[in-house]
């Protein structure tokens, strides 16, 4: 099967590159072995830098609404983080003093949202907090099995029954100027977010829960759909198992499901993620990139891979595949001519040029898409 | 060591990292509050069941075995296999009569065929439907699949000589549906293969693949069928034949459920069992053969990828073939389960859940408003035709009707 570009990995990096190339008229296939880091996404695109406007536009065409302004975001455990681009779900505050009085509302029995931590942290910044719980009959069935009181399951109920929760909160609300709710809204029906925001005389802020992330899953679904609407081929749940290379050029890759029907392309993009997604694999003695055996710099002494202080910057997070100026992946000291590496698989090797986290995924995806498009002109 | 016994599992539940992504994508969770969800029913429950079978939960029967959880799991956990294996291992309640009837698709087919007009007439009567509903718990809303008066096997046997003349040959695993309910699919398949210069043979002895037996708690019988089918497949493979199929679920069962769930070794034949659309696509792509289509063929087609084809990862072959037909306006429907899952949706207790699961798909089909829907699965066809009113055609049948005369 022949494509212009084959992308290995369908996370934020792979999808951003895929959409950009497909928009430019390329025929693109993405192979993705299961879901990815977006399912844990906080809603904050870290280190987005100069790609801020371009990515907002790309997301908007996919129906993903973003919020582009500098400010502070309230994290699940109550800390504040500086942000510049977030999903529209996120409430961005001008400073750390978020309100005079806040009403924190949780669902009875939902343990993935930490109201008390939030209250403790907010009170340090001068916000008086009250925590209250709601329960609606439509959610009672989730209680039958204690492990099912999870964000996505609640979100599914909320897409339909959000009005009931709103009327309960109306009763609870006194003179607070801010209402904090767990981020369990708008899994399928995005309009629910605005409906809740405008339902009260106080400002509403949705605060991240423990994974899975409802806005992350929604974003992933919308991006994948956009890619497919543009005519892209998304091979979900499949996995690239090997590649054919000759004289520094990748000619095709083989997947578990398609086996003999190999995928041929002019360009290949490796977006298989970091350790979490098995784009990088570490064993007691090595760190390696399992598909192509690309070059990775890391110290031989394993003790130098990590800092025993859990909260310190961990050296292993810096390791990533080596690339040349235009992000072509390096193998045995030489860049492969048509294999590019983007996203978490780079570790912090290109931090100076492209940042890290979501910023890295998006900025490297754009850079490589531009290189490939440029080459085609 | 004893410890190993409690922690090791054939289906890698230890690799679960508890992310609940599987639960987020399971079609049953939002519609059936009694179902614990893939994570709880699969890897979490397995840990407990290995310690004490007491922890087996009858609610596992609500799992559709659609495999969507496996497709999305970032850790490659075989969630649905864990659930189905647990049902096979721990559920010893004998299947009720209704389930036996629904599960024995080939036996029922053989029985019904000679009386097809009567059976079809009787099963479509309101009275019968009510009786089935009340005494049998087969939901009255369901339309029973029609039985054909003549089997596909008989039809092809009468043409064996003519088929043998083609220089290239394949074997065909037609499945119960093409044989008893809708021989036209088999005939369409033969027409397309012949147009490619290939003759079609039957397997020496084909049994029902057994998918409905597994789903209805008759895995021993399914394993017997599997054993016989592997023998039949082996004979074809030994004779140098590839074995083609037109049903995505039969294909997945023959290739993957035999070793994973039934512990029937199919290693020597697995790679030779291939969905026809894949085989045809690869043949055309390699330049070894061509199909010529009518110049004036026009159709607006919406393609629904059945769950099991999504699991196989081969949907791309079916829809790329459809896109090759000039005059086709193509829409790929969103990835959703139609809700029928073989015999599941026929059961009265599952009817509502089944329709609720399929709703997003039904709605999308209505809004796309195609001339017809394309899909490689016969039970999806029943569900979609009943629930949307649109005609559903197998991609092979679409190729056959678009072929130049
Ligand atoms: C838990 C977690 C939470 C995070 N939260 C944030 C956040 O809130 N904000 C932020 O800015 N950054 C966050 N990050 C950083 C994150 O890495 C980036 O934001 C970004 O999502 C990474 O995208 P990616 O596409 O590079 O990799 P991934 O999202 O990891 O995607 C890689 C994909 O490749 C697939 N894959 C791997 N091997 C193969 C193969 N052989 N064949 C086919 N497919 C394969 C994987 O299955 C996966 O789907 C988080 C990271 C993690 C791990
Ligand atoms: S998706 Fe996979 S890893 Fe995540 S909870 Fe389900 S089985 Fe476990
Ligand atoms: S196989 Fe389908 S129904 Fe069963 S647990 Fe997995 S996703 Fe849910």
Coordinates of C-alpha atoms in Angstrom, one line a residue, chain B residues 65-334:
Chain B
X65 CA -16.7 -9.5 22.8
X66 CA -16.4 -6.6 20.4
X67 CA -12.7 -6.2 21.2
X68 CA -12.9 -2.5 21.2
X69 CA -11.1 -2.4 24.6
X70 CA -8.2 -4.3 23.1
X71 CA -7.9 -2.0 20.2
X72 CA -7.5 1.1 22.4
X73 CA -5.5 -0.3 25.3
X74 CA -2.1 1.4 25.4
X75 CA -0.5 -1.6 27.0
X76 CA -1.7 -4.3 24.6
X77 CA -3.7 -6.1 27.3
X78 CA -6.0 -8.7 25.8
X79 CA -8.9 -7.5 27.8
X80 CA -11.8 -9.2 25.9
X81 CA -9.9 -12.5 25.8
X82 CA -9.4 -12.3 29.6
X83 CA -13.2 -11.8 30.0
X84 CA -14.3 -14.5 27.5
X85 CA -11.7 -17.0 28.9
X86 CA -13.1 -16.3 32.4
X87 CA -16.6 -17.0 31.2
X88 CA -15.4 -20.3 29.6
X89 CA -13.5 -21.3 32.7
X90 CA -15.8 -20.3 35.5
X91 CA -19.3 -20.1 34.2
X92 CA -20.8 -23.6 34.5
X93 CA -24.5 -22.7 34.2
X94 CA -25.9 -24.8 31.4
X95 CA -27.1 -22.6 28.5
X96 CA -30.8 -22.3 28.3
X97 CA -32.8 -23.7 25.3
X98 CA -33.1 -20.3 23.7
X99 CA -29.3 -19.8 23.7
X100 CA -28.8 -23.3 22.3
X101 CA -31.1 -22.5 19.5
X102 CA -29.5 -19.2 18.7
X103 CA -26.0 -20.6 18.9
X104 CA -26.4 -23.6 16.7
X105 CA -26.5 -21.6 13.5
X106 CA -25.5 -24.4 11.2
X107 CA -27.7 -27.0 12.8
X108 CA -30.7 -24.6 12.6
X109 CA -29.8 -23.8 9.1
X110 CA -29.8 -27.4 8.0
X111 CA -33.0 -28.0 9.7
X112 CA -34.8 -25.0 8.4
X113 CA -33.6 -25.0 4.8
X114 CA -35.9 -27.6 3.3
X115 CA -38.8 -25.8 4.9
X116 CA -37.5 -22.3 4.2
X117 CA -40.7 -20.7 3.0
X118 CA -42.7 -22.2 5.9
X119 CA -40.0 -21.2 8.4
X120 CA -39.6 -17.7 7.0
X121 CA -43.4 -17.3 7.0
X122 CA -43.8 -18.6 10.5
X123 CA -40.9 -16.6 12.0
X124 CA -42.1 -13.4 10.5
X125 CA -45.7 -13.8 11.8
X126 CA -46.6 -11.4 14.6
X127 CA -48.0 -14.4 16.6
X128 CA -44.8 -16.3 16.3
X129 CA -42.8 -13.3 17.3
X130 CA -44.9 -12.9 20.4
X131 CA -44.5 -16.6 21.3
X132 CA -40.8 -16.4 20.8
X133 CA -40.7 -13.3 22.9
X134 CA -42.8 -14.7 25.7
X135 CA -41.6 -18.3 25.9
X136 CA -38.2 -17.9 24.4
X137 CA -37.1 -14.4 25.4
X138 CA -36.1 -13.6 21.8
X139 CA -37.1 -10.0 21.4
X140 CA -40.2 -9.4 19.3
X141 CA -38.7 -6.4 17.6
X142 CA -36.2 -8.6 15.9
X143 CA -36.7 -9.8 12.3
X144 CA -35.4 -13.3 12.0
X145 CA -32.8 -13.8 9.3
X146 CA -34.5 -15.5 6.4
X147 CA -33.5 -19.0 5.4
X148 CA -32.8 -19.7 1.8
X149 CA -34.4 -22.8 0.2
X150 CA -31.2 -23.9 -1.3
X151 CA -27.8 -23.9 0.3
X152 CA -24.8 -22.2 -1.2
X153 CA -22.8 -25.4 -0.9
X154 CA -25.2 -27.2 -3.1
X155 CA -25.1 -24.4 -5.7
X156 CA -21.3 -24.5 -5.8
X157 CA -21.1 -28.2 -5.9
X158 CA -23.2 -28.2 -9.0
X159 CA -20.6 -25.9 -10.6
X160 CA -17.4 -27.6 -9.3
X161 CA -16.3 -28.7 -12.8
X162 CA -16.7 -25.3 -14.3
X163 CA -14.8 -23.7 -11.4
X164 CA -12.0 -26.3 -11.6
X165 CA -11.2 -25.0 -15.1
X166 CA -9.7 -21.7 -13.8
X167 CA -5.9 -21.8 -13.8
X168 CA -5.8 -20.4 -10.3
X169 CA -7.8 -21.7 -7.4
X170 CA -8.8 -20.6 -3.9
X171 CA -10.9 -22.3 -1.2
X172 CA -13.9 -20.5 0.3
X173 CA -15.0 -20.6 4.0
X174 CA -18.5 -19.4 3.4
X175 CA -19.8 -19.5 6.9
X176 CA -23.4 -20.3 8.0
X177 CA -24.8 -17.1 6.8
X178 CA -23.8 -17.4 3.1
X179 CA -24.7 -21.0 3.2
X180 CA -28.2 -21.0 4.7
X181 CA -29.4 -17.4 4.9
X182 CA -28.0 -15.5 1.9
X183 CA -26.3 -17.7 -0.7
X184 CA -26.3 -14.6 -3.0
X185 CA -23.2 -13.4 -1.1
X186 CA -21.4 -16.7 -2.0
X187 CA -22.5 -16.3 -5.6
X188 CA -21.3 -12.7 -5.7
X189 CA -18.0 -13.9 -4.3
X190 CA -17.6 -16.5 -7.0
X191 CA -18.5 -14.0 -9.6
X192 CA -15.8 -11.6 -8.5
X193 CA -13.2 -14.3 -8.1
X194 CA -14.0 -15.7 -11.6
X195 CA -13.6 -12.1 -13.0
X196 CA -10.1 -12.2 -11.5
X197 CA -9.4 -15.5 -13.3
X198 CA -9.7 -17.6 -10.1
X199 CA -11.8 -20.6 -9.5
X200 CA -13.5 -21.3 -6.1
X201 CA -13.6 -24.6 -4.2
X202 CA -15.4 -25.6 -1.1
X203 CA -13.4 -26.9 1.9
X204 CA -13.7 -30.6 2.2
X205 CA -15.8 -30.3 5.3
X206 CA -16.8 -26.9 6.8
X207 CA -18.3 -26.6 10.2
X208 CA -19.7 -23.4 11.7
X209 CA -16.8 -21.3 13.0
X210 CA -18.3 -21.5 16.5
X211 CA -18.5 -17.9 17.4
X212 CA -22.1 -18.1 18.6
X213 CA -21.3 -21.3 20.5
X214 CA -18.6 -19.5 22.4
X215 CA -20.8 -16.5 23.2
X216 CA -23.6 -18.8 24.5
X217 CA -21.5 -20.9 26.8
X218 CA -21.0 -23.9 24.5
X219 CA -17.2 -23.7 24.2
X220 CA -16.7 -27.4 24.2
X221 CA -18.8 -27.8 21.1
X222 CA -17.1 -24.8 19.6
X223 CA -13.7 -26.4 20.2
X224 CA -14.9 -29.6 18.5
X225 CA -15.9 -27.5 15.5
X226 CA -12.6 -25.7 15.6
X227 CA -10.7 -28.9 15.6
X228 CA -12.6 -30.1 12.5
X229 CA -12.2 -26.8 10.8
X230 CA -8.5 -26.7 11.3
X231 CA -8.3 -30.2 9.8
X232 CA -10.3 -29.0 6.8
X233 CA -8.2 -25.8 6.4
X234 CA -5.0 -27.9 6.7
X235 CA -6.1 -30.0 3.7
X236 CA -6.7 -26.9 1.6
X237 CA -3.4 -25.4 2.7
X238 CA -1.6 -28.6 1.9
X239 CA -3.1 -28.5 -1.5
X240 CA -1.5 -25.0 -1.9
X241 CA -4.8 -23.1 -1.6
X242 CA -5.5 -19.8 0.2
X243 CA -8.8 -19.9 2.1
X244 CA -10.9 -16.8 1.6
X245 CA -13.8 -15.6 3.7
X246 CA -16.5 -13.0 3.4
X247 CA -17.5 -12.6 7.0
X248 CA -15.2 -10.6 9.3
X249 CA -16.3 -12.4 12.4
X250 CA -15.7 -15.9 11.0
X251 CA -12.3 -14.7 10.0
X252 CA -11.4 -13.4 13.4
X253 CA -12.7 -16.5 15.1
X254 CA -10.8 -18.9 12.8
X255 CA -7.6 -16.9 13.1
X256 CA -7.6 -15.6 16.7
X257 CA -10.3 -17.1 18.9
X258 CA -9.2 -20.6 18.2
X259 CA -5.8 -20.4 19.8
X260 CA -6.7 -17.6 22.3
X261 CA -10.0 -18.8 23.7
X262 CA -10.5 -22.4 22.6
X263 CA -6.8 -23.5 22.9
X264 CA -7.0 -25.1 19.4
X265 CA -3.7 -24.8 17.6
X266 CA -4.2 -23.2 14.2
X267 CA -0.6 -22.0 13.7
X268 CA -0.1 -23.9 10.5
X269 CA -3.2 -22.6 8.8
X270 CA -3.8 -19.2 10.4
X271 CA -1.9 -17.1 7.9
X272 CA -3.7 -18.7 5.0
X273 CA -7.2 -17.7 6.2
X274 CA -7.8 -14.3 4.7
X275 CA -10.7 -12.0 4.2
X276 CA -11.6 -11.8 0.5
X277 CA -11.3 -8.0 0.2
X278 CA -7.8 -8.1 1.5
X279 CA -6.8 -10.8 -0.9
X280 CA -8.4 -9.0 -3.9
X281 CA -6.9 -5.7 -2.9
X282 CA -3.4 -7.1 -2.7
X283 CA -3.9 -9.0 -6.0
X284 CA -4.9 -5.8 -7.8
X285 CA -2.3 -3.7 -6.1
X286 CA 0.5 -6.1 -7.1
X287 CA -0.7 -5.8 -10.7
X288 CA -1.4 -9.5 -11.0
X289 CA -5.1 -9.0 -11.8
X290 CA -7.6 -6.4 -12.7
X291 CA -11.3 -5.8 -12.3
X292 CA -13.3 -3.9 -14.9
X293 CA -16.2 -1.9 -13.7
X294 CA -19.4 -0.6 -15.4
X295 CA -18.8 2.9 -16.8
X296 CA -22.2 4.1 -15.6
X297 CA -22.0 2.7 -12.1
X298 CA -23.1 5.3 -9.5
X299 CA -23.5 4.9 -5.8
X300 CA -23.2 6.9 -2.6
X301 CA -21.8 4.4 -0.1
X302 CA -21.3 4.8 3.6
X303 CA -19.0 2.2 5.0
X304 CA -19.4 0.8 8.5
X305 CA -16.4 -1.1 9.8
X306 CA -17.5 -4.0 12.0
X307 CA -15.8 -4.3 15.4
X308 CA -14.1 -7.5 14.5
X309 CA -12.7 -6.1 11.3
X310 CA -11.4 -3.2 13.2
X311 CA -9.7 -5.6 15.6
X312 CA -8.2 -7.5 12.6
X313 CA -7.1 -4.1 11.3
X314 CA -8.2 -5.0 7.7
X315 CA -11.1 -2.6 7.2
X316 CA -8.8 -0.5 5.0
X317 CA -8.8 -3.2 2.3
X318 CA -12.6 -3.3 2.1
X319 CA -13.0 0.4 1.8
X320 CA -10.0 1.0 -0.4
X321 CA -11.5 -1.5 -2.8
X322 CA -14.9 0.3 -2.8
X323 CA -13.1 3.6 -3.4
X324 CA -11.5 2.0 -6.5
X325 CA -14.9 1.6 -8.2
X326 CA -15.4 4.6 -10.5
X327 CA -18.6 6.5 -9.7
X328 CA -18.6 5.7 -6.0
X329 CA -19.0 8.5 -3.6
X330 CA -17.6 7.2 -0.3
X331 CA -18.1 8.1 3.4
X332 CA -16.3 6.3 6.2
X333 CA -18.6 6.2 9.1
X334 CA -17.2 6.9 12.6

